[in-house]
Short mmCIF file of C-alpha atoms in Angstrom, two decimals:
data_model
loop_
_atom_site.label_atom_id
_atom_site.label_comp_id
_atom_site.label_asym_id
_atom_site.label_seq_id
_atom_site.Cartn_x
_atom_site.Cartn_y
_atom_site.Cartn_z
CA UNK B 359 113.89 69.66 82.54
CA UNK B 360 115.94 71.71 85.37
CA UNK B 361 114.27 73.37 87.46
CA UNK B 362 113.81 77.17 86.56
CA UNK B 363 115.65 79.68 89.77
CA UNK B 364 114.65 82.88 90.70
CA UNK B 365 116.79 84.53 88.50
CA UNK B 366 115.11 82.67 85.41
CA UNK B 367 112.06 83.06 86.94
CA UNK B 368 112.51 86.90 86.87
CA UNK B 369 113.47 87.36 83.67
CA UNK B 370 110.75 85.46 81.82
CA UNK B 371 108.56 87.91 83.42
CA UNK B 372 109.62 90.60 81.48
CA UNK B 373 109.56 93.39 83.37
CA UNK B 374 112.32 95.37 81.62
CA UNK B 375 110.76 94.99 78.65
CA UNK B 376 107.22 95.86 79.32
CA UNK B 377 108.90 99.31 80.83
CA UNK B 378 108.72 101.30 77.24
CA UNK B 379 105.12 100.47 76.83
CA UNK B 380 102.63 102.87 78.59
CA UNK B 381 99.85 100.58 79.34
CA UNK B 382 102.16 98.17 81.36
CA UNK B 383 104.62 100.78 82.74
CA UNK B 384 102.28 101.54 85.61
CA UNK B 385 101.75 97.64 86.32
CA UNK B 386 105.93 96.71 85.55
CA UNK B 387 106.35 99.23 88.52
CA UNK B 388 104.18 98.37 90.87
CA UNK B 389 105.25 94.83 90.53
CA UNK B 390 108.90 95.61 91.07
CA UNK B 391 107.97 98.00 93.64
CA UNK B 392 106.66 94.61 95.50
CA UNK B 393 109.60 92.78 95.01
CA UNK B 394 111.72 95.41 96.24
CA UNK B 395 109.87 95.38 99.42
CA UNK B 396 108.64 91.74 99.79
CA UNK B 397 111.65 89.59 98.52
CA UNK B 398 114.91 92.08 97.34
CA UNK B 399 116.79 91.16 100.67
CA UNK B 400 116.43 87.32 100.33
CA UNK B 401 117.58 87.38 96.40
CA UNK B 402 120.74 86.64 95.06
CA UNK B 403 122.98 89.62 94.50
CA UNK B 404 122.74 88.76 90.27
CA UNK B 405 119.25 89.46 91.06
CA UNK B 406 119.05 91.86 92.77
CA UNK B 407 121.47 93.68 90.60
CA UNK B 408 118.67 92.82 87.15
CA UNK B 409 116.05 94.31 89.99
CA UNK B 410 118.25 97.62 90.44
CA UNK B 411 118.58 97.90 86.75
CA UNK B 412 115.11 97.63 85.85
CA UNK B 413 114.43 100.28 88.75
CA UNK B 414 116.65 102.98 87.14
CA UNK B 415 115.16 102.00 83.85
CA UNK B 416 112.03 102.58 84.99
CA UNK B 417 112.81 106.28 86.40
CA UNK B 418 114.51 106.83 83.05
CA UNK B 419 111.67 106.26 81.03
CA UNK B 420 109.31 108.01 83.02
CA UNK B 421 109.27 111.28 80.79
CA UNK B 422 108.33 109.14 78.07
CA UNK B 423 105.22 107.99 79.75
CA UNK B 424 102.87 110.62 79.69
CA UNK B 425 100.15 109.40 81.94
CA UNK B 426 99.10 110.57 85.81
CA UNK B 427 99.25 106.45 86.34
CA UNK B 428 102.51 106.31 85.68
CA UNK B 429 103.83 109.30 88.12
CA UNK B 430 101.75 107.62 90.62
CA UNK B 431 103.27 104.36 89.98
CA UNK B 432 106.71 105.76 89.85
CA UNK B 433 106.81 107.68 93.12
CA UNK B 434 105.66 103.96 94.81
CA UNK B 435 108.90 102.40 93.19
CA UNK B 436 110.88 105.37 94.78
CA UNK B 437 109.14 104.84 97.70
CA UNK B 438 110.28 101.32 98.20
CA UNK B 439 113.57 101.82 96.63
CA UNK B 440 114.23 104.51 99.66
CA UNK B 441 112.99 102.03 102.08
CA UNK B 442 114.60 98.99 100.78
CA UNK B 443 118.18 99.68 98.87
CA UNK B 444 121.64 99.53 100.51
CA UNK B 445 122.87 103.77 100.45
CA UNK B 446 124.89 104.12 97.70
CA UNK B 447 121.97 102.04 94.96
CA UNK B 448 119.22 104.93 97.08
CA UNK B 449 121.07 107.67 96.32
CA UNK B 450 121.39 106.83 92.48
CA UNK B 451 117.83 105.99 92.40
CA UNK B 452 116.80 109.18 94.14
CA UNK B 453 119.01 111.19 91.44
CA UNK B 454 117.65 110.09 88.80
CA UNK B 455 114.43 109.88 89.99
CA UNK B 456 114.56 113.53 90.40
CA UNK B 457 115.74 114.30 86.85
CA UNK B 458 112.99 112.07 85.81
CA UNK B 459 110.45 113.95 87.38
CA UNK B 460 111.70 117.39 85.65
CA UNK B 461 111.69 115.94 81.99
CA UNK B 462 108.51 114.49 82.69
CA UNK B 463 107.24 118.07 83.54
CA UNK B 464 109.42 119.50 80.69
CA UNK B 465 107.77 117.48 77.82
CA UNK B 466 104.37 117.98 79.64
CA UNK B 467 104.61 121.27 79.49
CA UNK B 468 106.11 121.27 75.72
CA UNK B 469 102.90 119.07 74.77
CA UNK B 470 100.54 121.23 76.29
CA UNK B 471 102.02 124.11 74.00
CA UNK B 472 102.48 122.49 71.05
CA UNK B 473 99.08 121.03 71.29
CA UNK B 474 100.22 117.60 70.44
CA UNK B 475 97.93 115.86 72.97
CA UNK B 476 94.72 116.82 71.11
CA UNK B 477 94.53 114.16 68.55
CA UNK B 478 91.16 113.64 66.43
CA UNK B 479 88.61 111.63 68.60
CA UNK B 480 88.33 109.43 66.16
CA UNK B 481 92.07 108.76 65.56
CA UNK B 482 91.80 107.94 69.38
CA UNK B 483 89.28 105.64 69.19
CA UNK B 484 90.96 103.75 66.46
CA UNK B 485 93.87 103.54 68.59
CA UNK B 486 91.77 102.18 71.80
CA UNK B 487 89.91 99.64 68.99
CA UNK B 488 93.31 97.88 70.16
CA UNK B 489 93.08 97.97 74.20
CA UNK B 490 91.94 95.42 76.39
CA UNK B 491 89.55 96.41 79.45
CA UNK B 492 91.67 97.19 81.87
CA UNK B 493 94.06 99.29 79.94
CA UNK B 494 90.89 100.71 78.09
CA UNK B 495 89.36 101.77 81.83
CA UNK B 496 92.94 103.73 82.15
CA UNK B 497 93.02 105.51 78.81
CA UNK B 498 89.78 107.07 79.88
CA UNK B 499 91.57 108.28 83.82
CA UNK B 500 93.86 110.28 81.31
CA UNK B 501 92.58 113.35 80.48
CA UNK B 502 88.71 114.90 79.38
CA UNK B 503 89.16 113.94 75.62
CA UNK B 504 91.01 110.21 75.91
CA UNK B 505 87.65 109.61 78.54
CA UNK B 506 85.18 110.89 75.74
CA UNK B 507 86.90 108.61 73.35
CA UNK B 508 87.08 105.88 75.91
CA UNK B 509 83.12 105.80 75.85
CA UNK B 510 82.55 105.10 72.65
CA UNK B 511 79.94 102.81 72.18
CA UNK B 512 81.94 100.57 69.30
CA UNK B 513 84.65 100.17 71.75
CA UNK B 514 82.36 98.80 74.44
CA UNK B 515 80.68 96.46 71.78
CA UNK B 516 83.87 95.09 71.19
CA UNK B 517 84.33 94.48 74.66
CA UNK B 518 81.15 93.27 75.43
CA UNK B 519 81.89 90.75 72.20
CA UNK B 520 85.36 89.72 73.88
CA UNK B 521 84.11 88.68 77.50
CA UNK B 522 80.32 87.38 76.70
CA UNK B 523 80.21 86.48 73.29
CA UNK B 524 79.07 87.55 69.40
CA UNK B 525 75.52 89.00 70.43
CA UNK B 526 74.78 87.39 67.30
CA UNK B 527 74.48 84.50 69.26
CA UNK B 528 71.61 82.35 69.14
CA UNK B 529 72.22 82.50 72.97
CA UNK B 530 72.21 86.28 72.86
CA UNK B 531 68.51 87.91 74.65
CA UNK B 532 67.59 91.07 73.94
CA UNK B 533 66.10 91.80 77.30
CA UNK B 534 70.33 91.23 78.09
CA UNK B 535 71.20 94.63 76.16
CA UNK B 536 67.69 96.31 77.96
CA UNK B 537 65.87 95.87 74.63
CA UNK B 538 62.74 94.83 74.52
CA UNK B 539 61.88 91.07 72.62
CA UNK B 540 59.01 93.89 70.01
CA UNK B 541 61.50 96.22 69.33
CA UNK B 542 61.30 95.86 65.64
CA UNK B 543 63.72 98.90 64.33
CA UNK B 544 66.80 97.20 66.63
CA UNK B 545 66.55 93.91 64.94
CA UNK B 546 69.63 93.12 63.03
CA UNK B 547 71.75 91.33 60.29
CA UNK B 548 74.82 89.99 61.89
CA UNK B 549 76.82 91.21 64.88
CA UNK B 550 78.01 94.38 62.89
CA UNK B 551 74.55 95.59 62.21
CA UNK B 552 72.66 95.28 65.65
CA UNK B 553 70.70 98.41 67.24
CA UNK B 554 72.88 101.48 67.82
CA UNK B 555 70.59 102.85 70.00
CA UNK B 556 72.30 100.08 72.72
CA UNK B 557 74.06 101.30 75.22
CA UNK B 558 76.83 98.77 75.21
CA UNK B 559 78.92 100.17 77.97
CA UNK B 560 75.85 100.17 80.30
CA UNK B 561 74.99 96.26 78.90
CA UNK B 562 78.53 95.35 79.60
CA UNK B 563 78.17 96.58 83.49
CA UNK B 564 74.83 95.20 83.84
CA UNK B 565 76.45 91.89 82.42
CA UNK B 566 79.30 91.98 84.41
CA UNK B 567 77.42 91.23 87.30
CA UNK B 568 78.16 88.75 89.21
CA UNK B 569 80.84 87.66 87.60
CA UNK B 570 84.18 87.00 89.14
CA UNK B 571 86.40 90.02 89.08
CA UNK B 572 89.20 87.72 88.15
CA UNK B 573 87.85 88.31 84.78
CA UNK B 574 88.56 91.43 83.90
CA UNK B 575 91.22 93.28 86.12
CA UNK B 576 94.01 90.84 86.06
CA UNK B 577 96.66 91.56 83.93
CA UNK B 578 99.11 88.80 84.82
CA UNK B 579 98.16 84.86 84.46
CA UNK B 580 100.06 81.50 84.75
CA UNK B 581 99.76 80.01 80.82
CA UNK B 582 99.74 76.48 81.19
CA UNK B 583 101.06 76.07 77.75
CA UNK B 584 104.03 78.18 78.56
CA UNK B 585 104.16 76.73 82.18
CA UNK B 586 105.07 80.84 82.84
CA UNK B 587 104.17 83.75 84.48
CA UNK B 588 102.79 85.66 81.37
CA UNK B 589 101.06 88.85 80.66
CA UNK B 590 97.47 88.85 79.70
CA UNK B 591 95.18 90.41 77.19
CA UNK B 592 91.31 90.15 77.50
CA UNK B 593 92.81 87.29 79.78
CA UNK B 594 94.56 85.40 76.78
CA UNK B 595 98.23 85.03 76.69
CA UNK B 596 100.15 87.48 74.91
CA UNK B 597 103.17 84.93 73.92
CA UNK B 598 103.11 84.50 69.98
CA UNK B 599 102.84 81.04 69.95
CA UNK B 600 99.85 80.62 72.18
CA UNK B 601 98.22 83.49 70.20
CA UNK B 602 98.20 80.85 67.29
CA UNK B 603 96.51 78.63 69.98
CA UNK B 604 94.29 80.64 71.65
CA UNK B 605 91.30 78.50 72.07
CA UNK B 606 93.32 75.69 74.67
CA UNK B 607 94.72 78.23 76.67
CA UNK B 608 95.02 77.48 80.37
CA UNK B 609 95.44 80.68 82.34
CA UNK B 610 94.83 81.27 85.92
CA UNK B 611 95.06 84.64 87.09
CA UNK B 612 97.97 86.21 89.12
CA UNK B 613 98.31 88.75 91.91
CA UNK B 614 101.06 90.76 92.31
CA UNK B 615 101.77 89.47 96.10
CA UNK B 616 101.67 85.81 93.67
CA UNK B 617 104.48 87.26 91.35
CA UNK B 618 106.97 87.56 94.31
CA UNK B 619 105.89 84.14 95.81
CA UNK B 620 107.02 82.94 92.27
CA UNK B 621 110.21 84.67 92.24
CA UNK B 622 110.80 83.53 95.06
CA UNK B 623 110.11 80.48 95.71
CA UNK B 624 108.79 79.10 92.41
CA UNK B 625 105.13 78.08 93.67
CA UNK B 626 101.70 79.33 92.99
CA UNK B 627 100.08 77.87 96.25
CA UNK B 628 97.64 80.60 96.86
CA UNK B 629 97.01 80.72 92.85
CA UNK B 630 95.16 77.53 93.35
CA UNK B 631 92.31 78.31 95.84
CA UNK B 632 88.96 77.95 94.39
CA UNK B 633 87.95 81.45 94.54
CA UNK B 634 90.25 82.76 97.70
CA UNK B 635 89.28 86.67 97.10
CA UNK B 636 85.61 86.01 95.78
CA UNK B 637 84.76 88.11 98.72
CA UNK B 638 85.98 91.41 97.29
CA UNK B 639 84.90 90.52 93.91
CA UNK B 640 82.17 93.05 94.26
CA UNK B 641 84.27 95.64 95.20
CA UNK B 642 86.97 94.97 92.74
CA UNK B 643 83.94 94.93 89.76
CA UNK B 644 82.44 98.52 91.14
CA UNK B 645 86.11 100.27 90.76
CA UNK B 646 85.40 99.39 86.83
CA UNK B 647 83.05 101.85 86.71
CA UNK B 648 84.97 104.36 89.06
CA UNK B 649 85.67 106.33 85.84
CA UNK B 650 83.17 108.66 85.05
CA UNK B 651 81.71 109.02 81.28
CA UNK B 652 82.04 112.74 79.78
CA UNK B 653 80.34 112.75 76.90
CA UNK B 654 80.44 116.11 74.40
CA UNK B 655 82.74 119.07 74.16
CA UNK B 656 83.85 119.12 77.55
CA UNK B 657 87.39 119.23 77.49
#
């Protein structure tokens, strides 16, 4: 098999697609925001052209994205477009950066006035049944009513049930969840029937502990079966055919500085370390919990 080039290499991360979808807009930018200022000079001018276009795209999609992460993440990619891109590409990207910006506070203002932003609670927590972590821990940065839905204690059961297993398990302690072993009325049936009275986004911080942060904020990984870059959900390849194979997965988490050494250069060298950032792991784990719960009629 040929080697794969940079160009190749760009593509099958699929930026430009993963533009449109608001939980990977803010990510898509920041990534390309990287490139632009870690790599764009060195690239061919194909790619850097596919780089250009997937800047613009990003500006024009902005209004679309109705989410604080994604101005933030948006201004960044203007910021390194400014610094980085010959005149003539900075001035387009500044234009329609602009007109971005006013839709974007257009429609926010339209939604605000229409009300269309104040869906049921539990409408929304249907919808964020279907987030992983890290896009769950953003839903709830969003506004006072996405944060009250993002605390639902279902969600975080299913979450819990993702990273550390069916509680269930024979493995499963109570003492894990807080309980105690004589608590008699949270004794339960099966996973769908154990004591509500758990807390199960406090268990899943308490479990969390001392675990790698590798775990749960990475949303890129190298899929061995796909010998790609890929994206990640609940740190599982989202490529169809390895969702039919989920259990032999081989990921290893990515960076962002990683994703431009791979452009680049096609290598994962730093990838590779035994645990090369475990230093920071604790810091990386508190910012999980940076969001704070509002529970009731707040909003």
């Amino acid at each position: 098999m040929a080697a794969k080039g940079p160009l190749e290499r760009y593509e099958e991360l699929g930026i430009g697609e993963s533009l449109p979808r608001v939980y990977q807009y803010p990510i898509a930018c920041r990534e390309l925001s990287l490139i632009l200022r870690s790599a764009y000079s060195k690239l061919s001018k194909n790619l850097q052209s596919l780089i250009f276009r997937d800047t613009l795209s990003a500006f024009h999609l902005l209004p679309q994205i109705q989410t604080q992460s994604a101005v933030s993440a948006a201004n960044l990619l203007m910021q390194s477009a400014d610094a980085v891109l010959p005149k003539q590409k900075r001035v387009l990207a500044a234009t329609e950066f602009k007109h971005a910006k006013v839709a974007h506070k257009r429609r926010c203002k339209d939604r605000q006035e229409e009300g269309l932003s104040q869906l049921p609670p539990d409408v929304l927590v249907h919808i964020f049944s279907f987030l992983d972590l890290p896009s769950l821990l953003s839903a709830a940065s969003v506004c006072w009513l996405w944060n009250s839905a993002a605390s639902d204690n279902h969600l975080w059961h299913l979450q819990y049930t993702t990273y550390f297993g069916n509680s269930s398990n024979k493995d499963w302690r109570p003492e894990s969840c807080g309980m105690r072993e004589n608590d008699e009325h949270q004794q339960f049936e099966g996973d769908s029937n154990i004591g509500t009275s758990i807390d199960w986004r406090d268990t899943f911080k308490k479990a969390s502990e001392g675990h790698s942060s590798k775990t749960f904020i990475y949303y890129r990984g190298y899929c061995g079966q796909c010998s790609a870059v890929v994206w990640l959900s609940n740190m599982k390849c989202c490529n169809q055919p390895c969702k039919l194979n989920s259990g032999n997965q081989q990921i290893k988490p990515v960076s962002p500085e990683q994703i431009v050494e791979y452009i680049s250069n096609g290598t994962l060298s730093v990838m590779y370390s035994s645990e090369s950032d475990s230093d920071s792991d604790g810091e990386h784990i508190s910012k999980l919990w940076a969001i704070p719960r509002h529970l009731g009629n707040q909003f």
